[in-house]
CSV table of C-alpha atoms in Angstrom, one decimal:
chain,number,residue,atom,x,y,z
A,362,MET,CA,-37.4,18.6,43.2
A,363,LYS,CA,-34.0,17.4,44.2
A,364,ARG,CA,-31.7,16.5,41.3
A,365,ASN,CA,-28.4,14.7,41.3
A,366,LYS,CA,-25.2,16.7,40.7
A,367,ARG,CA,-24.9,15.7,37.0
A,368,GLU,CA,-28.5,16.6,36.2
A,369,ARG,CA,-28.3,19.9,38.1
A,370,GLN,CA,-25.1,20.9,36.3
A,371,GLU,CA,-26.5,20.1,32.9
A,372,LEU,CA,-29.6,22.2,33.7
A,373,LEU,CA,-27.3,24.9,35.1
A,374,VAL,CA,-25.4,25.1,31.8
A,375,GLU,CA,-28.7,25.3,29.8
A,376,THR,CA,-30.2,27.9,32.1
A,377,ILE,CA,-27.1,30.2,31.9
A,378,LYS,CA,-27.0,29.8,28.1
A,379,GLU,CA,-30.7,30.9,27.9
A,380,THR,CA,-30.4,33.6,30.6
A,381,PRO,CA,-26.7,34.7,30.8
A,382,PHE,CA,-27.4,37.5,33.3
A,383,ILE,CA,-29.0,35.3,36.0
A,384,THR,CA,-27.5,35.7,39.4
A,385,ASP,CA,-26.1,32.9,41.6
A,386,GLU,CA,-28.8,33.7,44.1
A,387,GLU,CA,-31.5,33.2,41.5
A,388,LEU,CA,-29.9,30.0,40.3
A,389,ALA,CA,-29.7,28.7,43.9
A,390,GLU,CA,-33.4,29.4,44.4
A,391,LYS,CA,-34.3,27.8,41.0
A,392,PHE,CA,-32.4,24.6,41.8
A,393,SER,CA,-33.2,24.5,45.6
A,394,VAL,CA,-29.6,24.5,46.6
A,395,SER,CA,-27.2,26.9,48.4
A,396,VAL,CA,-25.5,29.8,46.6
A,397,GLN,CA,-22.2,28.0,47.5
A,398,THR,CA,-23.3,24.9,45.7
A,399,ILE,CA,-24.0,27.0,42.6
A,400,ARG,CA,-20.6,28.7,42.8
A,401,LEU,CA,-18.9,25.3,43.1
A,402,ASP,CA,-20.8,24.0,40.1
A,403,ARG,CA,-19.8,27.1,38.1
A,404,LEU,CA,-16.2,26.7,39.1
A,405,GLU,CA,-16.2,23.0,38.2
A,406,LEU,CA,-17.8,23.8,34.8
A,407,SER,CA,-15.6,26.8,34.1
A,408,ILE,CA,-18.6,29.1,33.9
A,409,PRO,CA,-17.6,32.7,34.9
A,410,GLU,CA,-19.4,34.7,37.5
A,411,LEU,CA,-22.2,37.1,36.4
A,412,ARG,CA,-20.0,40.2,36.2
A,413,GLU,CA,-17.5,38.4,33.9
A,414,ARG,CA,-20.4,37.0,31.7
A,415,ILE,CA,-21.8,40.5,31.4
A,416,LYS,CA,-18.4,42.0,30.5
A,417,ASN,CA,-17.7,39.3,27.9
A,418,VAL,CA,-21.0,39.8,26.1
A,419,ALA,CA,-20.7,43.6,26.2
A,420,LYS,CA,-17.1,43.7,25.0
A,421,GLN,CA,-17.8,41.3,22.1
A,422,SER,CA,-20.6,43.3,20.6
A,423,LEU,CA,-20.0,46.9,21.6
A,424,GLU,CA,-16.3,47.8,21.5
A,425,ASP,CA,-16.4,49.1,17.9
A,426,GLU,CA,-20.1,50.1,17.9
A,427,VAL,CA,-20.3,52.9,20.4
A,428,LYS,CA,-19.1,56.2,18.9
A,429,ALA,CA,-20.2,59.0,21.2
A,430,LEU,CA,-18.0,58.1,24.2
A,431,PRO,CA,-15.5,55.4,25.2
A,432,ILE,CA,-17.3,52.3,26.4
A,433,GLU,CA,-15.4,52.5,29.7
A,434,GLU,CA,-17.0,55.9,30.4
A,435,VAL,CA,-20.5,54.4,30.4
A,436,ILE,CA,-21.9,54.0,34.0
A,437,GLY,CA,-23.0,50.4,34.3
A,438,GLU,CA,-22.4,47.5,32.0
A,439,ILE,CA,-24.0,47.8,28.6
A,440,ILE,CA,-25.5,44.4,27.7
A,441,ASP,CA,-27.4,45.2,24.6
A,442,MET,CA,-27.4,48.0,22.1
A,443,GLU,CA,-28.7,48.9,18.7
A,444,LEU,CA,-27.5,52.4,17.9
A,445,ASP,CA,-30.2,55.1,17.4
A,446,SER,CA,-32.8,52.5,18.5
A,447,SER,CA,-32.4,50.9,22.0
A,448,ALA,CA,-29.9,49.9,24.7
A,449,ILE,CA,-29.8,48.1,28.1
A,450,SER,CA,-27.3,48.4,30.9
A,451,ILE,CA,-26.9,46.9,34.3
A,452,PHE,CA,-25.6,48.7,37.4
A,453,GLU,CA,-24.8,47.0,40.7
A,454,VAL,CA,-25.3,49.3,43.7
A,455,LYS,CA,-22.3,49.0,46.0
A,456,GLU,CA,-21.1,50.6,49.3
A,457,GLU,CA,-19.5,53.5,47.4
A,458,HIS,CA,-22.8,54.4,45.7
A,459,VAL,CA,-24.9,54.8,48.8
A,460,PHE,CA,-25.4,57.1,51.8
A,461,LYS,CA,-23.6,55.4,54.7
A,462,ARG,CA,-26.4,56.3,57.3
A,463,ASN,CA,-29.3,54.6,55.4
A,464,GLY,CA,-27.9,52.5,52.6
A,465,ILE,CA,-29.8,54.3,49.9
A,466,ALA,CA,-28.2,54.9,46.5
A,467,ARG,CA,-27.3,58.5,45.7
A,468,GLY,CA,-29.5,59.8,42.9
A,469,HIS,CA,-26.6,61.0,40.7
A,470,HIS,CA,-25.6,57.3,40.1
A,471,LEU,CA,-29.0,56.4,38.7
A,472,PHE,CA,-28.9,59.6,36.6
A,473,ALA,CA,-25.4,58.9,35.4
A,474,GLN,CA,-26.3,55.4,34.3
A,475,ALA,CA,-29.3,56.6,32.4
A,476,ASN,CA,-27.6,59.7,30.9
A,477,SER,CA,-24.4,57.8,29.8
A,478,LEU,CA,-26.6,55.1,28.2
A,479,ALA,CA,-28.5,57.8,26.3
A,480,VAL,CA,-25.2,59.3,25.1
A,481,ALA,CA,-23.8,55.9,24.1
A,482,LEU,CA,-27.0,55.1,22.1
A,483,ILE,CA,-26.4,58.0,19.7
A,484,ASN,CA,-24.9,56.9,16.4
A,485,ASP,CA,-22.6,60.0,16.1
A,486,GLU,CA,-19.1,61.1,17.2
A,487,LEU,CA,-20.7,64.0,19.1
A,488,ALA,CA,-23.6,63.6,21.5
A,489,LEU,CA,-24.4,65.9,24.4
A,490,THR,CA,-27.3,66.1,26.8
A,491,ALA,CA,-29.2,69.4,26.0
A,492,LYS,CA,-32.0,68.8,28.5
A,493,ALA,CA,-33.3,66.1,30.8
A,494,ASN,CA,-36.6,65.6,32.5
A,495,ILE,CA,-36.2,62.9,35.2
A,496,HIS,CA,-38.2,61.3,37.9
A,497,PHE,CA,-37.1,59.0,40.8
A,498,THR,CA,-40.0,56.7,41.6
A,499,ARG,CA,-38.5,54.9,44.6
A,500,SER,CA,-35.3,54.6,46.5
A,501,VAL,CA,-32.7,52.1,45.5
A,502,LYS,CA,-30.7,50.3,48.2
A,503,LEU,CA,-27.3,48.8,48.6
A,504,GLY,CA,-27.0,45.4,46.8
A,505,GLU,CA,-29.8,46.1,44.3
A,506,ARG,CA,-29.2,45.7,40.6
A,507,ILE,CA,-30.6,48.5,38.3
A,508,ILE,CA,-31.5,47.6,34.7
A,509,ALA,CA,-31.7,50.7,32.6
A,510,LYS,CA,-33.6,50.4,29.2
A,511,ALA,CA,-33.1,53.3,26.8
A,512,LYS,CA,-35.2,53.8,23.6
A,513,VAL,CA,-34.9,56.5,20.9
A,514,LYS,CA,-38.3,58.2,20.6
A,515,HIS,CA,-37.5,60.7,17.9
A,516,ILE,CA,-34.7,61.9,15.7
A,517,ASP,CA,-34.9,65.4,14.2
A,518,SER,CA,-32.4,65.5,11.3
A,519,MET,CA,-33.0,69.3,10.9
A,520,THR,CA,-32.0,70.3,14.4
A,521,GLY,CA,-29.6,67.5,15.2
A,522,ARG,CA,-31.7,66.6,18.3
A,523,THR,CA,-32.6,63.1,19.4
A,524,THR,CA,-35.1,62.3,22.2
A,525,VAL,CA,-34.2,59.3,24.3
A,526,GLU,CA,-36.4,57.7,27.0
A,527,VAL,CA,-34.7,55.8,29.7
A,528,ASN,CA,-36.6,53.6,32.3
A,529,SER,CA,-34.6,52.0,35.1
A,530,TYR,CA,-35.8,49.0,37.0
A,531,VAL,CA,-34.9,46.9,40.1
A,532,ASN,CA,-36.4,43.5,39.1
A,533,THR,CA,-39.6,44.6,37.4
A,534,GLU,CA,-40.2,47.7,39.6
A,535,LEU,CA,-39.7,51.1,37.9
A,536,VAL,CA,-37.2,53.1,40.1
A,537,PHE,CA,-36.2,55.9,37.6
A,538,LYS,CA,-37.6,57.4,34.4
A,539,GLY,CA,-36.1,60.1,32.2
A,540,GLU,CA,-36.5,61.8,28.9
A,541,PHE,CA,-33.2,63.1,27.5
A,542,ASP,CA,-33.0,65.7,24.7
A,543,MET,CA,-29.7,64.9,23.1
A,544,TYR,CA,-27.7,67.2,20.8
A,545,ARG,CA,-25.9,65.5,18.0
A,546,ALA,CA,-23.9,66.7,15.0
A,547,LYS,CA,-26.3,67.4,12.1
A,548,ARG,CA,-26.4,64.6,9.4
């Protein structure tokens, strides 16, 4: 259904408020317009691009919260975190992350996103990966967006170990899963 500019822009503002991490491409498809039209609408409405929206949300809520490593050392952009419980990060696969001959992301980038998210999730000044059991379920390609979801499965206060499960997705498809045995200072 075609909408006039004013209606489209009102719905655009509402949509981005409800789903701040929606891409311009997804918005263009939703409103049956070009990506350029969405970008012009955002510019006119002073709505930042996706990357800036993610950074703003992450900085507001996480700067003082993450203890185990500086937030800028986390691979990907943390968009949600509850220490010792769960966290989510987004990683955009760019040219520098892929093999040039086939455009497939190098596995260490997926691992680094998951591992650094597991470290950041620990509510302690010291968190180290003691062991990781990982599985890549499909190749990730240039231009795809990986959403990693970490969840604390178990905290052993006697040994100072925490088990963190991380599942990474492109859209709704699982591309990586890992279980990280994290060492932390005893409480």
